[in-house]
Coordinates of C-alpha atoms in Angstrom, one line a residue:
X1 CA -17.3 87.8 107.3
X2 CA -15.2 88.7 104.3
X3 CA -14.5 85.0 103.9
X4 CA -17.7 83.7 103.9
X5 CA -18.6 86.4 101.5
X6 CA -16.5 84.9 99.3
X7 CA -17.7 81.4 99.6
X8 CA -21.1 82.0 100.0
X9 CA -21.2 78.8 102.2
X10 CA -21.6 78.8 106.2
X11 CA -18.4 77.1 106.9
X12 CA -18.5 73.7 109.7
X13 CA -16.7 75.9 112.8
X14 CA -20.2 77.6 112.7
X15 CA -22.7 78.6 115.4
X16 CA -25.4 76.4 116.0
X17 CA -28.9 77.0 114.4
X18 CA -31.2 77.4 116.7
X19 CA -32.2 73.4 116.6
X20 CA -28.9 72.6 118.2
X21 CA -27.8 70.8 115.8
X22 CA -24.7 71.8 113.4
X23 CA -25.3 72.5 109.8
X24 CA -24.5 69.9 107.4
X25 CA -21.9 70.6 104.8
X26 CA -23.0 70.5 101.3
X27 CA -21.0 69.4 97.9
X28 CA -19.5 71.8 96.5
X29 CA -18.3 72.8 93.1
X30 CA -16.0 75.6 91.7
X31 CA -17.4 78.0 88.9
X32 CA -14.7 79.6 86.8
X33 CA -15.1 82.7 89.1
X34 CA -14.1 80.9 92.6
X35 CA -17.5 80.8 93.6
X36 CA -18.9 77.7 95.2
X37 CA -22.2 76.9 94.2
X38 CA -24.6 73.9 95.4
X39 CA -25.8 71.3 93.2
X40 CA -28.8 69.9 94.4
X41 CA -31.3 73.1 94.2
X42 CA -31.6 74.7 97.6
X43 CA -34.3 76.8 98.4
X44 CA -32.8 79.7 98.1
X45 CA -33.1 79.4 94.0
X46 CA -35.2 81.9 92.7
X47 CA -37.1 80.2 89.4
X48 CA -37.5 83.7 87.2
X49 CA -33.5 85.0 87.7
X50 CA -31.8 81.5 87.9
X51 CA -29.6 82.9 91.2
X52 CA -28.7 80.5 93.5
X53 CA -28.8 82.7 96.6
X54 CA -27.5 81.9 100.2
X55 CA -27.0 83.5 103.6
X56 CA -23.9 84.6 104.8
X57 CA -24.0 86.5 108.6
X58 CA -27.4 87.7 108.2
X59 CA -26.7 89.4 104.4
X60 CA -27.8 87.9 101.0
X61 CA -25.1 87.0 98.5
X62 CA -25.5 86.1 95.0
X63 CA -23.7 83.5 94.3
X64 CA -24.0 82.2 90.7
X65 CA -26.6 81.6 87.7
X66 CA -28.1 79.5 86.3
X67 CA -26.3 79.3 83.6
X68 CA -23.7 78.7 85.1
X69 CA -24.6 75.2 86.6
X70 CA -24.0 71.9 84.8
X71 CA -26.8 71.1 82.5
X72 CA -28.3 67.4 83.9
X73 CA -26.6 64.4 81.8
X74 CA -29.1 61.5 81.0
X75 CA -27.8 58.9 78.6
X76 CA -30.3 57.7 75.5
X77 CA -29.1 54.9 73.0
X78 CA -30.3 54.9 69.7
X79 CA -29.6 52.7 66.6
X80 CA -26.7 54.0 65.0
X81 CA -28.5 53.5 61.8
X82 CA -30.5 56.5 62.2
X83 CA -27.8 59.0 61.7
X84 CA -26.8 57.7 58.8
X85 CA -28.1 59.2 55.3
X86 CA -30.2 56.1 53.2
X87 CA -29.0 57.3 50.4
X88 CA -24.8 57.2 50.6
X89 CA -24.9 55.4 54.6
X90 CA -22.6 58.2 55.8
X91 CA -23.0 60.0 58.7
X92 CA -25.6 62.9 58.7
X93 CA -24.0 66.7 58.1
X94 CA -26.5 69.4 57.8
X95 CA -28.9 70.2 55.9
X96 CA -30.7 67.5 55.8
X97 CA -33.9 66.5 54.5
X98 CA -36.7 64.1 54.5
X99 CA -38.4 62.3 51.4
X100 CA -42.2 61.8 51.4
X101 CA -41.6 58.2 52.6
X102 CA -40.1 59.7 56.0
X103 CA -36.2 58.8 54.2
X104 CA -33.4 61.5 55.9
X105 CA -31.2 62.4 53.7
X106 CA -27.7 64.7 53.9
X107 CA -27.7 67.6 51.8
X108 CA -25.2 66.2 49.2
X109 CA -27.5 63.7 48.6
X110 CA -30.1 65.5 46.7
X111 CA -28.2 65.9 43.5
X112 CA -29.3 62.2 43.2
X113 CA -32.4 64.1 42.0
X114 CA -30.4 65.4 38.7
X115 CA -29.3 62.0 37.6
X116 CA -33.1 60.3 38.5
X117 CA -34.5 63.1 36.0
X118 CA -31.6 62.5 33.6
X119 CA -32.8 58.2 33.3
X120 CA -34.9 57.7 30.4
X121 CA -35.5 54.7 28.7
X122 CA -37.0 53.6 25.3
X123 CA -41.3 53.7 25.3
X124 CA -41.9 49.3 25.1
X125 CA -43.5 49.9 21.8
X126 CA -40.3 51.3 20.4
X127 CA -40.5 48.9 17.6
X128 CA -44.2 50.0 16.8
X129 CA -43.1 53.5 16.2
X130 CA -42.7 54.9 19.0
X131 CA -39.6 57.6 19.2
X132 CA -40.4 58.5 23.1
X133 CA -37.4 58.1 25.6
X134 CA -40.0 59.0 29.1
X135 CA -38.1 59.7 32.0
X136 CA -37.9 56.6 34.2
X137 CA -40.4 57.4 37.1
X138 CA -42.8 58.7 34.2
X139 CA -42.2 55.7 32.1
X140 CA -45.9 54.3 33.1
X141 CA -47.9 57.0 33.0
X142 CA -46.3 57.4 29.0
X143 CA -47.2 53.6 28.8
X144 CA -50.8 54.4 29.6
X145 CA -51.2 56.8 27.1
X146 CA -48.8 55.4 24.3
X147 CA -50.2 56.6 20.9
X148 CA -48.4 53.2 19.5
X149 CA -49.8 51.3 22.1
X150 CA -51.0 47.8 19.6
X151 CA -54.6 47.1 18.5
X152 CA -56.4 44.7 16.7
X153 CA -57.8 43.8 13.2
X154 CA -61.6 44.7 13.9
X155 CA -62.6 41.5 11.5
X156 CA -63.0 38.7 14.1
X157 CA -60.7 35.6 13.3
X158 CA -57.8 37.8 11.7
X159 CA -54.5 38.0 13.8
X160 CA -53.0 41.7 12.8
X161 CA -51.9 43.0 16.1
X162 CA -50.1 46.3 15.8
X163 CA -50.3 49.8 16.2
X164 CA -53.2 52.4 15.1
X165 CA -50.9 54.0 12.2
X166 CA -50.0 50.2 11.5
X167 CA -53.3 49.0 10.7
X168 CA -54.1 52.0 8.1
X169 CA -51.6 50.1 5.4
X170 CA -53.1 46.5 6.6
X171 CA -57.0 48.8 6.2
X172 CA -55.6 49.4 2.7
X173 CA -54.5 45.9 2.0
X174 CA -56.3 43.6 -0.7
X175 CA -57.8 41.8 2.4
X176 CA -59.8 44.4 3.4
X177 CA -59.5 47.6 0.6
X178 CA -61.1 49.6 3.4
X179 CA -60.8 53.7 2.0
X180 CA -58.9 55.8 4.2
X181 CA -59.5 59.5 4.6
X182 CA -57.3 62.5 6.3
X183 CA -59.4 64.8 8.4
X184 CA -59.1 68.2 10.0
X185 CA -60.3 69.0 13.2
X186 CA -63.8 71.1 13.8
X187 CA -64.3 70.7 10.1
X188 CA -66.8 68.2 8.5
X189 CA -65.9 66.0 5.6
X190 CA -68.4 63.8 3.4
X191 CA -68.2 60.4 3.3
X192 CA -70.4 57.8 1.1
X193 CA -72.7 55.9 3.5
X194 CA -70.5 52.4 4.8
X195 CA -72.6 49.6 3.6
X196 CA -73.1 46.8 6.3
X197 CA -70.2 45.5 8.4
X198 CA -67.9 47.6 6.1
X199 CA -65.9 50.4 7.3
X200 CA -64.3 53.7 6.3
X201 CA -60.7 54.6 8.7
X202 CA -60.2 58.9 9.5
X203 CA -56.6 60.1 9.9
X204 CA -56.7 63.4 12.0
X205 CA -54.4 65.4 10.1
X206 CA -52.8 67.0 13.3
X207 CA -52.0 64.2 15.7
X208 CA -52.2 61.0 13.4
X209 CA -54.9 59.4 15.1
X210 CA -57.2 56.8 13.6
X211 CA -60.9 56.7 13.6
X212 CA -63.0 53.7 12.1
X213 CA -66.4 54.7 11.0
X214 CA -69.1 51.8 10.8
X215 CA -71.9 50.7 9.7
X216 CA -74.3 48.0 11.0
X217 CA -77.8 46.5 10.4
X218 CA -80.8 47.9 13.0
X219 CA -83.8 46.6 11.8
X220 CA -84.9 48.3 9.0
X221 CA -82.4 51.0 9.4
X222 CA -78.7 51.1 9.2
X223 CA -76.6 52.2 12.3
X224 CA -73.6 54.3 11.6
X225 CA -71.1 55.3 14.2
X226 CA -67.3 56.5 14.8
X227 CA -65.2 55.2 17.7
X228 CA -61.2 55.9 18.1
X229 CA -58.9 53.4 17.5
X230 CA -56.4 53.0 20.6
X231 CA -55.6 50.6 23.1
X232 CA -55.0 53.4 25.7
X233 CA -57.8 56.1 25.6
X234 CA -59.9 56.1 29.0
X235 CA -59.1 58.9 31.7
X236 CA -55.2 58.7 31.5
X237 CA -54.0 62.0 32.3
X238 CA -52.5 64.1 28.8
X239 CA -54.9 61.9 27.2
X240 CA -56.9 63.2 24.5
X241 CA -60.5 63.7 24.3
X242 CA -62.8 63.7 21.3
X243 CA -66.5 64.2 19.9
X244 CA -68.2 63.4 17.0
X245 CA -71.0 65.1 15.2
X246 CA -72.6 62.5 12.2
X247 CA -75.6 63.7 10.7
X248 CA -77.3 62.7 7.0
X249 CA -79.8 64.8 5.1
X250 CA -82.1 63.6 2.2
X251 CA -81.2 65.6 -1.2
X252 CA -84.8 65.0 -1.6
X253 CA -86.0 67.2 0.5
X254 CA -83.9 69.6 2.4
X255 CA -85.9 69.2 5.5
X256 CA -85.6 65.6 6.6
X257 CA -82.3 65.4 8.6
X258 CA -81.0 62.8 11.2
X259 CA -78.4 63.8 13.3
X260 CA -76.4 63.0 17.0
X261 CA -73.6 63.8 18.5
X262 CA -71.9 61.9 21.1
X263 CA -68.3 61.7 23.1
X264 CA -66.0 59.3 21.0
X265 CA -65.4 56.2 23.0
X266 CA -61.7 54.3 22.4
X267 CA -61.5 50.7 21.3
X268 CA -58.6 47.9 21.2
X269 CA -61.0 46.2 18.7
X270 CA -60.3 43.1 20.8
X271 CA -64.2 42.4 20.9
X272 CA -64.2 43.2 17.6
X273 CA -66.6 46.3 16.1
X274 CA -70.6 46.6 15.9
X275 CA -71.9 50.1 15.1
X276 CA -75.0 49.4 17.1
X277 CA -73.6 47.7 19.8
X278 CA -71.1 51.0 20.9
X279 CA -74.0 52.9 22.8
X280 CA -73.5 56.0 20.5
X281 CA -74.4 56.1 16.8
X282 CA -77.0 57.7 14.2
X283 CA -79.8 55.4 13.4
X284 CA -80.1 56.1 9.8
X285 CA -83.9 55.8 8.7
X286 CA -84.9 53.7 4.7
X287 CA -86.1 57.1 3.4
X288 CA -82.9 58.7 4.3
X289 CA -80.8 56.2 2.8
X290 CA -81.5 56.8 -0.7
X291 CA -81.8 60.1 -1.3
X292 CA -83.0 59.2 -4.8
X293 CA -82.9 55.7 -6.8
X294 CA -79.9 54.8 -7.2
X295 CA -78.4 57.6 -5.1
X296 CA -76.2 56.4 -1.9
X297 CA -76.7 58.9 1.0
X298 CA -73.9 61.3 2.0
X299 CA -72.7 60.5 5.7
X300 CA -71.3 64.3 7.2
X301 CA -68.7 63.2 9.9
X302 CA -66.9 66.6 11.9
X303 CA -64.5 65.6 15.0
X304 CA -63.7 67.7 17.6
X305 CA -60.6 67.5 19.7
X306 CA -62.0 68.5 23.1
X307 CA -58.9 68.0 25.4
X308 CA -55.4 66.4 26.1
X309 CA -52.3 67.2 23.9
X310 CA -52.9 70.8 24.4
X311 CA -56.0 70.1 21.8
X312 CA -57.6 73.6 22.1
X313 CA -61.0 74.9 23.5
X314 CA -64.3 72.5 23.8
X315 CA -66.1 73.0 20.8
X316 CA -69.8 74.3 20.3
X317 CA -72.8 73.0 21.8
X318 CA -74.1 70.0 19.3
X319 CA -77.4 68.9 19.7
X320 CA -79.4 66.8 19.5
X321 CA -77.9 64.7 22.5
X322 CA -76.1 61.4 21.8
X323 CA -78.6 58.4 20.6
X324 CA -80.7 60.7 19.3
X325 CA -82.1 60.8 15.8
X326 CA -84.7 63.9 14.7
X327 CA -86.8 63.8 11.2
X328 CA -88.2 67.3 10.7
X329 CA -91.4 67.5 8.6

């Protein structure tokens, strides 16, 4: 009895069960403390303590856990590929991690990050001005919004091709003698009244950017308006924003006053420029445009920087609405 305590096995010199027949030996296997345990799962495994329990002359013996058996093998191939890091094709350690394109990675690997935020190259308008070195995975979005980014000549038939601050000295030039006026932002400056087709450039005094203001036949009246000058100025993130306020009083009489204001649209000047043809400008009425014979009207121009470049607050409400021009009696 003491023996087949021990084992925990009914040994083949056994009594008959009661079918007649002998029992049938089982595999066995040693545990590291002597005990015998079965590998296929008898019955007598209870599924909550992970015993293997048997019968041994009538008394229950615990055998062995669970734990104790051999965990099932089952053999899986994979492509050796997959545990290798993409970025130095060495074996995976720990940590690793995984890229937003599903890329593992070994934890060494990552300092890959310092020298990708260290690459910076020149901005492609370098020789326009430009003194940006944008990081390399940032080059395009500083592309987008390049301040030097080249524009043209607004005279139709003339080849100048260069950047905004460029074309101020070629504005300047004998071929044009266009006047050329620094500005502040939120303030309004005067300007004498652009005749036809002629136009007057504004320098904001705290970014550098160039403004045209023109002027164009519209009907009887003249229509005046102010667009910025760059090829890069529609929603590009960093961007920034402007509007303009243009408004013209008779000296006459204090009352009659035409005024709009209107969000600054950005031009290449590749179509070249027509006041009345940009969808925002101040239709300037006959009576308005000479305040007195021989007087030229005075054109009051105020830019706002409204975003982008860390350019402040919105500015006041300014009314009337855009395309909008108001003669009080």
């Amino acid at each position: 009895m003491c023996e087949q305590h021990k084992r925990g096995l009914v040994p083949e010199s056994a009594e008959p069960s009661h079918t007649g027949k002998k029992l049938k030996p089982q595999p066995q296997a040693m545990v590291p403390n002597g005990l015998a345990v079965v590998k296929h799962e008898p019955r007598g495994i209870h599924p909550q303590q992970g015993m293997v329990v048997g019968s041994g002359g009538g008394e229950v013996v615990a055998v062995a856990t669970a734990e104790t058996m051999d965990e099932p093998q089952i053999n899986l191939q994979f492509g050796v590929s997959r545990f290798h890091c993409l970025a130095c094709l060495r074996p995976i350690k720990p940590p690793t991690f995984k890229c937003g394109a599903a890329h593992v990675v070994c934890g060494a690997c990552p300092e890959v990050d310092a020298i990708i935020s260290d690459a910076k190259l020149p901005c492609p308008f370098s020789e326009l001005g430009c003194p940006s070195l944008p990081v390399y995975f940032q080059a395009a979005d500083h592309e987008r919004g390049c301040h030097y980014a080249p524009c043209y000549c607004p005279i139709l038939g003339c080849e100048t091709y260069t950047s905004p601050t460029n074309l101020l000295d070629h504005f300047r030039s004998s071929a044009h003698a266009w006047p050329v006026t620094e500005i502040s932002y939120g303030k309004p400056c005067e300007l004498a009244m652009p005749a036809n087709a002629d136009l007057h450039a504004l320098v904001g005094k705290e970014d550098r950017r160039v403004f045209l203001v023109s002027a164009s036949a519209l009907g009887a009246c003249v229509a005046v308006s102010v667009v910025c000058l760059r090829a890069n100025g529609g929603d590009t993130a960093g961007v920034p924003q402007y509007r303009c306020k243009l408004w013209v009083e008779s000296r006459r009489s204090a009352g009659d006053v035409a005024m709009v204001t209107f969000s600054l649209a950005s031009k290449d000047m590749s179509g070249g420029l027509v006041a009345a043809e940009l969808g925002s400008f101040l239709a300037v009425t006959p009576d308005l445009l000479h305040a007195a014979a021989g007087e030229t009207a005075v054109l009051r121009v105020r830019i706002d920087k409204v975003s982008g470049d860390g350019g402040g607050a919105a500015p006041r409400s300014l009314t009337p609405p855009a395309s909008c021009s108001v003669r009080q009696p």
